[in-house]
Coordinates of C-alpha atoms and ligand atoms in Angstrom, one line a residue:
Chain A
M1 CA 30.5 -114.9 51.8
N2 CA 32.2 -113.4 54.7
P3 CA 35.4 -112.3 53.1
E4 CA 37.7 -113.1 56.2
A5 CA 36.7 -116.9 55.3
A6 CA 37.3 -116.7 51.5
H7 CA 40.1 -119.0 50.1
V8 CA 42.5 -116.8 48.7
L9 CA 44.9 -118.0 46.1
V10 CA 48.2 -116.1 45.3
V11 CA 50.0 -116.8 42.6
G12 CA 53.5 -116.2 42.8
A13 CA 55.7 -116.7 45.6
S14 CA 58.5 -114.2 46.0
H15 CA 57.9 -110.6 48.0
A16 CA 54.9 -109.4 46.8
G17 CA 52.9 -112.8 47.4
V18 CA 54.2 -114.1 50.6
Q19 CA 53.7 -110.1 51.9
L20 CA 50.2 -110.4 50.8
A21 CA 49.7 -113.5 52.9
V22 CA 51.2 -112.0 55.9
A23 CA 49.2 -109.2 55.3
L24 CA 46.2 -111.3 54.9
R25 CA 46.6 -112.8 58.6
E26 CA 47.7 -109.6 60.1
Q27 CA 44.6 -108.1 59.1
G28 CA 42.3 -110.8 60.7
H29 CA 41.7 -113.2 57.5
H30 CA 41.2 -116.8 58.7
G31 CA 40.2 -118.3 55.8
P32 CA 42.5 -121.0 53.6
V33 CA 45.5 -119.2 52.1
T34 CA 47.0 -121.0 48.9
L35 CA 50.8 -119.6 47.9
V36 CA 51.6 -121.0 44.8
G37 CA 55.2 -120.5 43.3
A38 CA 57.1 -121.6 40.1
E39 CA 60.2 -121.9 41.4
D40 CA 61.6 -124.7 42.9
H41 CA 63.0 -122.8 45.8
R42 CA 61.1 -121.3 49.1
P43 CA 60.3 -118.0 49.2
Y44 CA 63.4 -115.8 49.2
Q45 CA 64.8 -112.5 48.8
R46 CA 65.4 -111.3 45.9
P47 CA 68.1 -107.9 46.5
P48 CA 71.0 -109.7 47.9
L49 CA 71.3 -112.1 44.8
S50 CA 73.0 -109.1 43.2
K51 CA 75.1 -108.0 46.4
D52 CA 75.9 -110.4 49.2
W53 CA 75.3 -113.5 47.6
L54 CA 77.6 -112.6 44.8
L55 CA 80.4 -111.7 47.5
G56 CA 79.7 -115.1 49.6
K57 CA 78.2 -113.2 52.4
A58 CA 74.8 -114.7 51.7
E59 CA 73.7 -118.5 51.9
K60 CA 70.5 -120.3 50.7
D61 CA 69.3 -120.4 54.1
S62 CA 70.2 -116.7 55.0
V63 CA 68.0 -115.2 52.2
L64 CA 64.9 -117.2 53.2
L65 CA 62.2 -114.6 53.6
R66 CA 60.5 -116.7 56.4
S67 CA 60.6 -120.3 58.0
D68 CA 58.7 -123.4 57.8
A69 CA 57.6 -122.7 60.7
F70 CA 56.1 -119.6 60.0
W71 CA 53.8 -121.0 57.4
A72 CA 52.5 -123.9 59.3
E73 CA 51.7 -121.4 62.2
R74 CA 49.7 -119.1 60.4
D75 CA 48.2 -122.0 58.4
I76 CA 49.2 -120.7 55.0
R77 CA 49.9 -123.4 52.2
V78 CA 53.0 -122.9 50.3
L79 CA 53.7 -125.0 47.0
P80 CA 57.0 -124.1 45.4
G81 CA 57.7 -125.6 41.8
E82 CA 54.2 -125.6 40.1
R83 CA 53.4 -123.1 38.0
V84 CA 50.0 -122.3 37.6
V85 CA 48.7 -122.5 33.7
E86 CA 45.0 -121.7 33.7
V87 CA 42.5 -120.8 35.6
D88 CA 39.1 -121.7 35.1
R89 CA 35.9 -119.3 35.9
S90 CA 33.6 -121.3 34.3
T91 CA 32.8 -123.3 37.5
E92 CA 31.8 -122.2 41.1
P93 CA 34.3 -121.8 42.7
A94 CA 36.7 -121.1 40.2
V95 CA 39.4 -123.7 39.7
A96 CA 43.4 -122.8 38.9
R97 CA 45.6 -125.7 37.5
T98 CA 49.3 -126.1 37.8
D99 CA 51.8 -127.5 35.2
R100 CA 52.0 -130.5 38.0
G101 CA 48.3 -130.9 37.7
T102 CA 47.3 -129.7 41.1
E103 CA 44.0 -128.3 40.8
I104 CA 42.8 -125.0 43.4
A105 CA 39.4 -123.8 43.9
H106 CA 39.4 -120.8 45.2
D107 CA 37.2 -117.4 45.9
R108 CA 39.1 -114.9 45.1
L109 CA 42.7 -114.6 42.9
V110 CA 45.6 -112.4 43.4
L111 CA 48.2 -112.0 40.7
A112 CA 51.9 -111.5 42.1
T113 CA 53.8 -113.1 39.1
G114 CA 56.2 -110.4 38.9
A115 CA 58.7 -109.6 35.9
R116 CA 61.2 -111.6 34.0
A117 CA 64.9 -110.2 33.0
R118 CA 64.7 -108.9 29.4
A119 CA 66.8 -110.9 27.3
L120 CA 69.8 -108.7 25.3
P121 CA 68.1 -109.1 21.7
V122 CA 71.5 -109.1 19.5
P123 CA 72.6 -112.4 17.7
G124 CA 74.8 -114.3 20.1
G125 CA 72.3 -113.4 23.0
D126 CA 72.0 -117.2 23.8
L127 CA 75.4 -118.3 24.1
E128 CA 76.5 -120.0 26.9
G129 CA 78.0 -117.8 29.5
V130 CA 75.7 -115.0 28.8
L131 CA 73.7 -114.8 32.1
L132 CA 70.2 -112.8 33.2
L133 CA 69.8 -112.1 36.9
R134 CA 66.4 -112.5 38.3
D135 CA 66.3 -115.4 40.4
A136 CA 67.9 -117.6 42.3
D137 CA 68.7 -119.9 39.7
D138 CA 70.4 -117.3 38.1
A139 CA 72.4 -116.2 40.9
L140 CA 73.4 -119.8 41.6
E141 CA 74.8 -120.4 38.1
L142 CA 76.4 -116.6 38.5
R143 CA 78.1 -117.7 41.7
E144 CA 79.4 -121.0 40.3
R145 CA 81.3 -119.1 37.1
L146 CA 83.2 -116.8 40.0
P147 CA 86.2 -118.8 40.8
D148 CA 87.6 -118.7 37.2
L149 CA 86.2 -115.5 35.9
R150 CA 88.6 -112.7 34.7
R151 CA 86.7 -110.9 32.2
A152 CA 83.3 -109.9 32.6
V153 CA 81.6 -107.5 30.5
V154 CA 78.0 -106.1 32.1
V155 CA 75.7 -104.9 29.7
G156 CA 73.3 -102.2 31.2
G157 CA 74.1 -99.7 33.8
G158 CA 71.1 -99.7 36.1
F159 CA 70.6 -100.8 39.3
I160 CA 71.4 -104.4 38.8
G161 CA 74.0 -103.8 36.1
L162 CA 75.8 -101.8 38.8
E163 CA 75.5 -103.6 41.7
V164 CA 76.7 -107.0 39.9
A165 CA 79.9 -105.0 38.4
A166 CA 80.8 -103.8 41.6
A167 CA 80.3 -107.4 43.5
L168 CA 82.5 -108.9 40.6
R169 CA 84.9 -106.1 40.6
A170 CA 85.3 -107.1 44.4
V171 CA 85.8 -110.6 43.9
G172 CA 88.7 -109.7 41.7
A173 CA 87.4 -109.6 38.4
E174 CA 88.4 -107.4 35.6
V175 CA 84.9 -105.6 34.9
V176 CA 83.4 -103.6 31.8
V177 CA 80.4 -102.1 32.1
L178 CA 78.3 -100.9 28.7
E179 CA 75.4 -98.5 29.2
S180 CA 74.0 -97.3 25.6
A181 CA 72.4 -94.0 27.2
D182 CA 74.9 -91.3 27.7
R183 CA 74.5 -91.6 31.6
L184 CA 73.9 -94.1 34.0
L185 CA 70.6 -94.6 35.8
A186 CA 68.6 -92.7 33.5
R187 CA 65.5 -94.2 34.2
A188 CA 65.9 -93.7 38.3
C189 CA 68.0 -90.9 39.2
G190 CA 69.2 -87.1 38.6
P191 CA 72.2 -86.5 36.8
E192 CA 74.2 -85.3 39.8
T193 CA 73.5 -89.2 41.3
A194 CA 74.5 -91.0 38.4
Q195 CA 77.9 -89.2 37.8
E196 CA 78.7 -89.5 41.3
L197 CA 78.1 -93.4 41.0
L198 CA 79.6 -93.0 37.7
D199 CA 83.0 -91.6 39.2
R200 CA 82.9 -94.1 42.0
H201 CA 82.6 -97.1 40.0
R202 CA 85.6 -95.8 37.7
A203 CA 87.7 -94.7 40.5
D204 CA 86.9 -98.7 42.0
G205 CA 88.5 -99.6 38.5
I206 CA 85.6 -100.7 36.7
D207 CA 85.6 -99.5 33.2
V208 CA 82.3 -98.0 32.5
R209 CA 81.5 -97.1 29.1
L210 CA 78.5 -94.9 28.2
G211 CA 76.7 -94.7 24.5
A212 CA 77.9 -98.2 24.4
R213 CA 75.5 -100.0 21.7
V214 CA 76.1 -104.2 21.8
T215 CA 75.6 -104.8 18.1
A216 CA 76.5 -109.0 18.7
L217 CA 78.0 -111.1 21.3
T218 CA 80.7 -113.7 20.0
G219 CA 81.8 -116.9 20.2
E220 CA 81.3 -120.9 19.1
R221 CA 79.2 -122.1 21.9
R222 CA 80.4 -120.2 24.8
V223 CA 80.5 -116.2 24.7
T224 CA 84.1 -115.2 24.0
G225 CA 83.4 -111.4 23.1
V226 CA 81.5 -108.8 23.0
R227 CA 80.9 -106.8 19.5
L228 CA 80.2 -103.0 19.4
G229 CA 80.0 -102.0 15.9
D230 CA 83.6 -101.9 14.9
D231 CA 85.0 -102.5 18.2
H232 CA 85.3 -105.7 20.2
L233 CA 86.1 -106.7 23.9
E234 CA 87.0 -110.0 25.1
A235 CA 84.9 -111.7 27.9
D236 CA 84.5 -114.8 29.3
L237 CA 81.0 -114.0 31.2
V238 CA 78.3 -111.7 29.9
V239 CA 75.8 -110.3 32.4
V240 CA 73.0 -108.6 31.0
G241 CA 70.8 -105.9 33.3
V242 CA 68.8 -104.1 30.3
G243 CA 65.2 -104.3 32.4
V244 CA 62.6 -106.5 32.8
V245 CA 59.0 -107.7 31.2
P246 CA 56.2 -107.5 33.7
A247 CA 54.7 -111.4 33.9
T248 CA 51.6 -110.8 32.3
E249 CA 50.6 -114.3 30.5
L250 CA 48.0 -115.5 33.1
A251 CA 46.4 -111.9 33.5
E252 CA 45.9 -111.9 30.0
S253 CA 44.6 -115.2 29.7
L254 CA 41.5 -114.1 32.1
G255 CA 40.9 -111.3 29.7
L256 CA 42.5 -108.6 32.4
V257 CA 43.3 -105.1 30.7
C258 CA 47.1 -105.2 30.4
D259 CA 49.6 -102.2 29.7
D260 CA 52.9 -102.1 30.8
G261 CA 51.7 -104.6 33.6
V262 CA 48.4 -105.7 34.8
R263 CA 46.3 -102.5 35.1
V264 CA 45.2 -102.2 38.8
D265 CA 43.5 -99.1 40.2
E266 CA 43.7 -97.9 44.1
R267 CA 42.9 -100.7 45.6
A268 CA 44.7 -103.3 43.7
L269 CA 41.8 -104.3 41.5
A270 CA 42.1 -105.4 38.1
S271 CA 39.9 -104.5 35.4
D272 CA 37.4 -107.2 36.5
G273 CA 36.9 -105.4 39.8
L274 CA 37.3 -108.7 41.2
T275 CA 41.0 -110.2 40.5
L276 CA 44.1 -108.3 42.2
A277 CA 47.7 -107.9 41.2
V278 CA 50.2 -106.6 43.4
G279 CA 53.9 -106.0 43.1
D280 CA 56.2 -105.8 40.0
V281 CA 53.2 -106.9 37.6
A282 CA 50.9 -104.5 38.7
N283 CA 50.8 -101.0 36.9
Q284 CA 48.9 -98.9 39.2
P285 CA 47.9 -95.0 39.7
H286 CA 50.9 -93.4 40.9
P287 CA 51.7 -93.4 44.6
A288 CA 54.3 -91.4 45.4
P289 CA 54.2 -87.8 46.7
G290 CA 53.8 -85.1 44.1
A291 CA 52.8 -87.6 41.2
A292 CA 50.4 -85.8 38.6
A293 CA 46.5 -87.0 38.8
G294 CA 45.4 -89.9 36.5
S295 CA 49.6 -90.9 36.1
R296 CA 50.4 -94.4 36.6
V297 CA 53.4 -96.4 37.2
R298 CA 54.8 -100.1 37.6
L299 CA 57.4 -100.2 40.9
E300 CA 59.9 -102.5 41.2
S301 CA 60.7 -102.4 44.6
V302 CA 60.3 -103.9 47.7
S303 CA 58.7 -101.3 49.4
N304 CA 56.4 -101.2 47.0
T305 CA 55.1 -104.9 47.2
L306 CA 54.7 -104.3 51.3
D307 CA 52.6 -101.2 50.6
Q308 CA 50.8 -102.6 48.0
A309 CA 50.3 -105.9 49.5
A310 CA 48.7 -104.1 52.9
V311 CA 46.2 -102.5 50.4
A312 CA 45.3 -105.6 48.2
A313 CA 44.8 -107.2 51.8
A314 CA 42.3 -104.7 52.9
T315 CA 40.3 -104.7 49.5
L316 CA 40.2 -108.5 50.1
L317 CA 38.6 -108.4 53.5
G318 CA 36.1 -105.6 52.1
R319 CA 37.9 -102.7 53.7
E320 CA 39.6 -99.6 52.1
L321 CA 43.3 -98.7 52.8
A322 CA 45.0 -96.0 51.3
Y323 CA 48.6 -96.7 50.0
P324 CA 50.1 -96.4 53.2
G325 CA 53.9 -95.5 52.7
V326 CA 56.6 -93.2 50.6
P327 CA 57.8 -95.6 47.9
W328 CA 61.5 -96.0 48.2
F329 CA 64.3 -97.8 47.2
W330 CA 68.0 -99.1 48.1
S331 CA 70.7 -100.0 45.8
T332 CA 74.1 -101.3 47.5
Q333 CA 76.7 -101.3 44.8
G334 CA 80.2 -102.2 46.7
A335 CA 80.9 -99.6 49.3
H336 CA 78.6 -97.2 47.7
R337 CA 75.1 -97.0 48.8
L338 CA 72.4 -95.4 47.1
Q339 CA 69.0 -94.9 48.6
I340 CA 65.9 -93.0 46.8
A341 CA 62.9 -91.7 48.8
G342 CA 59.7 -90.8 46.4
V343 CA 60.0 -91.1 42.8
S344 CA 61.7 -88.2 40.9
H345 CA 61.1 -86.7 37.3
A346 CA 63.4 -85.8 34.7
D347 CA 61.6 -82.0 34.9
D348 CA 61.5 -81.5 38.7
E349 CA 64.1 -79.1 40.1
R350 CA 67.2 -80.3 42.1
V351 CA 68.8 -79.1 44.9
V352 CA 72.1 -80.8 45.5
R353 CA 74.0 -81.2 48.8
R354 CA 77.4 -82.5 49.1
D355 CA 78.9 -83.0 52.6
P356 CA 82.2 -81.9 52.8
A357 CA 83.5 -83.7 55.7
R358 CA 82.7 -87.5 54.6
G359 CA 81.8 -86.6 50.7
G360 CA 78.0 -88.1 50.8
L361 CA 75.7 -86.8 47.8
T362 CA 72.1 -85.4 48.4
T363 CA 69.9 -84.6 45.4
L364 CA 66.6 -83.2 46.3
Y365 CA 64.0 -83.2 43.9
Y366 CA 61.0 -80.2 44.1
R367 CA 57.9 -80.1 41.8
D368 CA 55.5 -76.9 42.0
G369 CA 57.8 -75.9 44.9
R370 CA 57.1 -79.0 46.8
L371 CA 59.6 -81.4 47.9
V372 CA 58.7 -84.6 45.9
A373 CA 61.9 -87.1 46.3
A374 CA 65.5 -87.2 47.0
D375 CA 68.3 -89.6 46.1
T376 CA 71.7 -90.2 48.8
V377 CA 75.0 -91.7 47.9
D378 CA 76.4 -92.2 51.3
A379 CA 73.9 -90.2 53.5
P380 CA 71.7 -92.2 55.1
A381 CA 71.1 -89.6 57.7
E382 CA 69.7 -87.2 55.1
F383 CA 67.5 -90.2 53.3
V384 CA 65.8 -91.1 56.8
T385 CA 65.3 -87.3 57.0
V386 CA 63.5 -86.9 53.7
K387 CA 61.5 -90.0 54.1
K388 CA 60.3 -89.2 57.1
A389 CA 59.3 -85.8 56.0
L390 CA 57.5 -86.9 52.9
A391 CA 55.4 -89.6 55.1
Q392 CA 54.6 -86.7 57.4
G393 CA 53.6 -84.2 54.8
A394 CA 56.8 -82.1 55.6
T395 CA 58.8 -80.1 53.4
I396 CA 62.4 -78.9 53.5
P397 CA 62.3 -75.1 52.0
R398 CA 64.1 -74.9 49.0
E399 CA 65.9 -71.7 49.5
R400 CA 67.5 -73.1 52.5
A401 CA 68.3 -76.8 51.2
A402 CA 71.7 -76.3 50.2
D403 CA 73.0 -75.4 53.2
V404 CA 75.3 -78.1 54.3
T405 CA 76.1 -76.0 57.6
A406 CA 73.3 -77.4 59.0
P407 CA 72.3 -81.0 59.2
L408 CA 69.0 -81.9 56.7
R409 CA 66.7 -82.6 59.9
T410 CA 67.0 -79.2 61.4
L411 CA 65.9 -77.6 57.9
V412 CA 62.5 -79.7 57.9
E413 CA 59.2 -77.8 58.5
Q414 CA 56.0 -79.6 59.5
P415 CA 52.8 -78.9 57.4
V416 CA 50.6 -76.1 58.6
G417 CA 48.4 -77.5 61.4
A418 CA 50.6 -80.5 62.2
Chain B
M1 CA 71.7 -120.7 71.0
P2 CA 70.7 -118.1 73.1
I3 CA 67.1 -116.8 73.5
V4 CA 65.8 -113.6 72.9
T5 CA 63.0 -112.0 74.7
F6 CA 61.1 -109.3 72.3
T7 CA 58.5 -107.7 74.7
A8 CA 55.9 -105.8 72.3
D9 CA 54.5 -102.1 72.9
D10 CA 51.7 -103.7 74.4
G11 CA 53.7 -105.8 77.0
T12 CA 53.2 -109.2 75.9
D13 CA 56.7 -111.2 75.3
R14 CA 58.1 -113.8 73.1
E15 CA 60.8 -115.9 72.9
V16 CA 62.8 -117.3 70.3
D17 CA 66.1 -119.4 70.0
V18 CA 68.6 -117.0 67.7
P19 CA 70.4 -119.3 66.0
D20 CA 74.6 -118.7 66.2
G21 CA 75.6 -115.9 63.6
D22 CA 72.2 -114.8 62.9
S23 CA 71.1 -111.2 63.6
L24 CA 68.1 -110.6 65.7
M25 CA 66.4 -109.1 63.0
E26 CA 66.3 -112.1 60.7
T27 CA 65.2 -114.5 63.1
A28 CA 62.4 -112.1 64.2
V29 CA 61.2 -111.8 60.3
R30 CA 61.6 -115.4 59.6
Q31 CA 59.8 -116.6 62.4
G32 CA 57.3 -113.6 62.6
V33 CA 57.9 -111.8 66.0
P34 CA 55.4 -108.8 65.4
G35 CA 56.7 -105.5 65.7
I36 CA 59.9 -106.2 63.5
V37 CA 59.5 -105.5 59.9
G38 CA 63.2 -105.6 58.2
E39 CA 62.2 -104.4 55.0
C40 CA 65.8 -104.2 53.5
G41 CA 67.0 -107.6 54.9
G42 CA 69.6 -106.1 56.5
A43 CA 70.9 -103.6 54.5
L44 CA 70.8 -100.9 57.2
A45 CA 68.9 -99.2 54.3
C46 CA 65.3 -99.0 56.1
A47 CA 65.6 -98.7 59.7
T48 CA 62.4 -100.7 60.4
C49 CA 63.9 -103.2 62.8
H50 CA 64.4 -100.9 65.5
V51 CA 64.3 -102.4 68.9
F52 CA 65.4 -100.9 72.5
V53 CA 67.5 -103.1 74.4
V54 CA 66.5 -103.9 78.0
D55 CA 69.1 -106.3 78.8
A56 CA 72.0 -107.8 77.1
D57 CA 75.3 -109.1 77.8
P58 CA 77.7 -105.7 77.1
A59 CA 79.8 -108.5 75.0
D60 CA 76.6 -108.6 72.4
L61 CA 76.3 -104.9 71.9
P62 CA 79.1 -104.2 69.8
A63 CA 79.8 -100.3 69.4
M64 CA 77.6 -98.9 66.9
D65 CA 79.1 -97.5 63.7
E66 CA 78.1 -94.2 61.8
M67 CA 75.8 -95.8 59.6
E68 CA 73.6 -97.4 62.1
D69 CA 73.8 -94.2 64.0
E70 CA 72.4 -92.0 61.1
M71 CA 69.6 -94.4 59.9
L72 CA 68.3 -94.4 63.7
W73 CA 67.3 -90.7 63.2
G74 CA 64.9 -92.2 60.8
T75 CA 63.0 -94.6 62.9
A76 CA 59.3 -94.5 63.1
V77 CA 59.1 -94.2 66.8
D78 CA 62.2 -91.6 67.8
R79 CA 65.4 -93.2 68.8
R80 CA 66.4 -93.3 72.8
D81 CA 69.7 -93.8 74.3
E82 CA 68.9 -97.7 74.1
S83 CA 67.7 -97.7 70.5
R84 CA 69.5 -100.2 68.3
L85 CA 68.9 -101.6 64.4
S86 CA 68.4 -105.1 65.2
C87 CA 70.0 -106.5 62.1
Q88 CA 73.1 -105.2 63.3
L89 CA 72.9 -107.6 66.7
R90 CA 74.1 -111.3 66.8
P91 CA 73.5 -112.3 70.0
R92 CA 75.7 -115.4 71.7
R93 CA 74.1 -114.9 75.0
P94 CA 70.4 -114.6 76.4
M95 CA 69.0 -110.8 75.4
H96 CA 65.9 -108.7 76.1
V97 CA 64.7 -106.4 74.0
R98 CA 61.4 -104.3 73.4
T99 CA 59.6 -103.4 69.7
P100 CA 58.4 -100.2 69.5
E101 CA 55.0 -99.4 68.8
T102 CA 55.2 -99.0 65.0
Q103 CA 57.8 -99.6 62.7
Q104 CA 56.7 -97.9 59.6
Ligands
FAD1 C1 68.9 -109.2 41.6 C2 67.7 -108.5 42.0 C3 68.0 -107.3 42.9 C4 67.1 -106.5 43.3 N1 67.8 -105.3 44.5 C5 66.7 -104.3 45.3 C6 66.9 -103.6 45.9 O1 68.1 -103.8 46.3 N2 65.9 -103.1 46.8 C7 65.0 -102.9 46.3 O2 64.0 -102.5 46.7 N3 64.4 -104.1 45.5 C8 65.5 -104.8 44.7 N4 65.1 -105.8 43.7 C9 63.4 -105.5 43.2 C10 62.5 -106.4 43.9 O3 63.5 -107.5 44.3 C11 61.3 -106.7 43.3 O4 60.6 -105.6 43.5 C12 60.5 -107.7 43.8 O5 61.2 -109.1 44.2 C13 58.7 -107.9 43.2 O6 58.3 -108.8 44.1 P1 57.3 -109.3 43.1 O7 56.8 -110.8 44.1 O8 56.2 -108.6 42.8 O9 57.5 -110.5 41.9 P2 59.1 -111.3 41.7 O10 60.0 -111.4 42.8 O11 59.2 -111.1 40.2 O12 58.3 -112.8 41.8 C14 57.2 -113.4 41.1 C15 57.6 -115.1 41.1 O13 56.0 -115.3 40.6 C16 56.2 -116.6 40.0 N5 55.3 -117.1 39.1 C17 55.0 -116.2 37.7 N6 54.2 -116.7 36.9 C18 53.7 -117.8 38.0 C19 52.8 -118.8 37.7 N7 51.9 -118.5 36.6 N8 52.4 -119.7 38.5 C20 53.2 -119.4 39.6 N9 54.6 -118.7 40.2 C21 54.5 -117.5 39.0 C22 57.9 -116.4 39.5 O14 58.4 -117.4 39.4 C23 58.4 -115.1 40.8 O15 58.9 -116.7 41.5 C24 65.7 -106.9 43.0 C25 65.6 -107.3 42.1 C26 66.5 -108.3 41.4 C27 66.4 -109.4 40.7
FES2 S1 66.6 -104.4 58.2 FE1 66.5 -102.5 57.4 S2 68.0 -101.5 58.5 FE2 67.8 -103.0 59.8

């Protein structure tokens, strides 16, 4: 069959699924495309849910990813509120079934099933008033509780935990953040960036506690407190942000190899060489500059959904496309703006730049002498400089990188031959 | 609702109604205007919503804040005097912008 005419079924209608459908049309696919999503909402953006949404600066309509007309014009069928529970490949073409009994015959299957928030595995973890934050329903529930919120405890000092903490503080709540590690953002940033954000959140009046291990959540029906060994904190709301678990059930039912996500190759193909997986559910060859050969990663970012969807759409059309961008991420935490280009490792060499005038902080990461990543806090010009340099294969000489008297962009050296 | 004309790099025009209060970027992405990506959804984090303003009522072009100015150094096609990030523009009157050849 002509790949441009194949019926593509995309399971999961969030950032990755939407972007895949969009990329298919952009790249010339004209066959049927069906986008099925388990949530009872039209496809929407997740990042605002822990930020502007909680501050009342974003509403249901303003977080939509695309308009209804957009889907109609591109002839993409969107089925919200249906979960694909089974895919039968014994027939030709294969047929997917949803929990509402809809059957969808299709030629190609793309898994964009994402991830779900990890629950806190302690006694009381399921009390009322203990919230996870992954989707719109969670965010609606959290926002409803804000008017009479006095004291919130946020468990987890990662991106989502810190974003929520900053937003709850901004709407006037007393906020405690409990992080079990001895620093914030241990998975994603270097120690200087983590310390900078720690200092800033504490200065904003958030009580951030490191090395804090939650042993139980207390309360009768509703949560009223958090126990940390012998210590006890009062809380009328607990928000848990302790990471996610990739949603691999459907992939496993198809016999696809899964290991922290659906294992895919550089073309986004799963182990059967036929099914594709994109976005937070996909465990892929590491696409970041400087990544070790053979290393793998499951990225959780909007930027990855765009880049991987472009790759997967090309694969579906019988072409090959290399991962087009440099992975990057942003996290707006109250007034503080963290931006990350590339993916750093704990053992990279670091060069730190602090802008004395404006207080922005940049950490540049070097591996084998090569610039591979940067984190910036309130230094957008430096972030874009590194992102662009990485995309062009350019570098910033390590010896000069700490010189804050020179704008970072004047220090970029283009690759030889460019 | 003001009508905004987007001229693509290849010269094709597309007109869209921008609902009051919405940004140019939001409207363009939701309605599928080619040439605007808006990866960060208006958080001033991506610089993939770059436009060149051709014609606008001065009242619809608020002064650029420092953040927008800094992010404009990271656009895929180099900034010019008439460059703006369209997530920062909420026009109330007709406007005409040109989109760059690429945003990424
Ligand atoms: C609160 C929050 C804030 C964030 N902030 C940022 C940020 O600032 N910057 C950034 O870069 N990234 C951010 N992220 C991460 C970003 O949102 C994710 O990387 C992105 O949503 C991944 O998209 P996805 O489509 O792969 O997966 P998901 O967004 O997880 O979507 C998967 C979808 O598939 C559906 N699904 C699963 N199984 C089935 C099935 N069997 N049938 C039908 N549907 C199914 C799910 O219901 C879900 O809707 C944030 C995430 C959250 C939760
Ligand atoms: S949409 Fe990202 S900067 Fe405008």
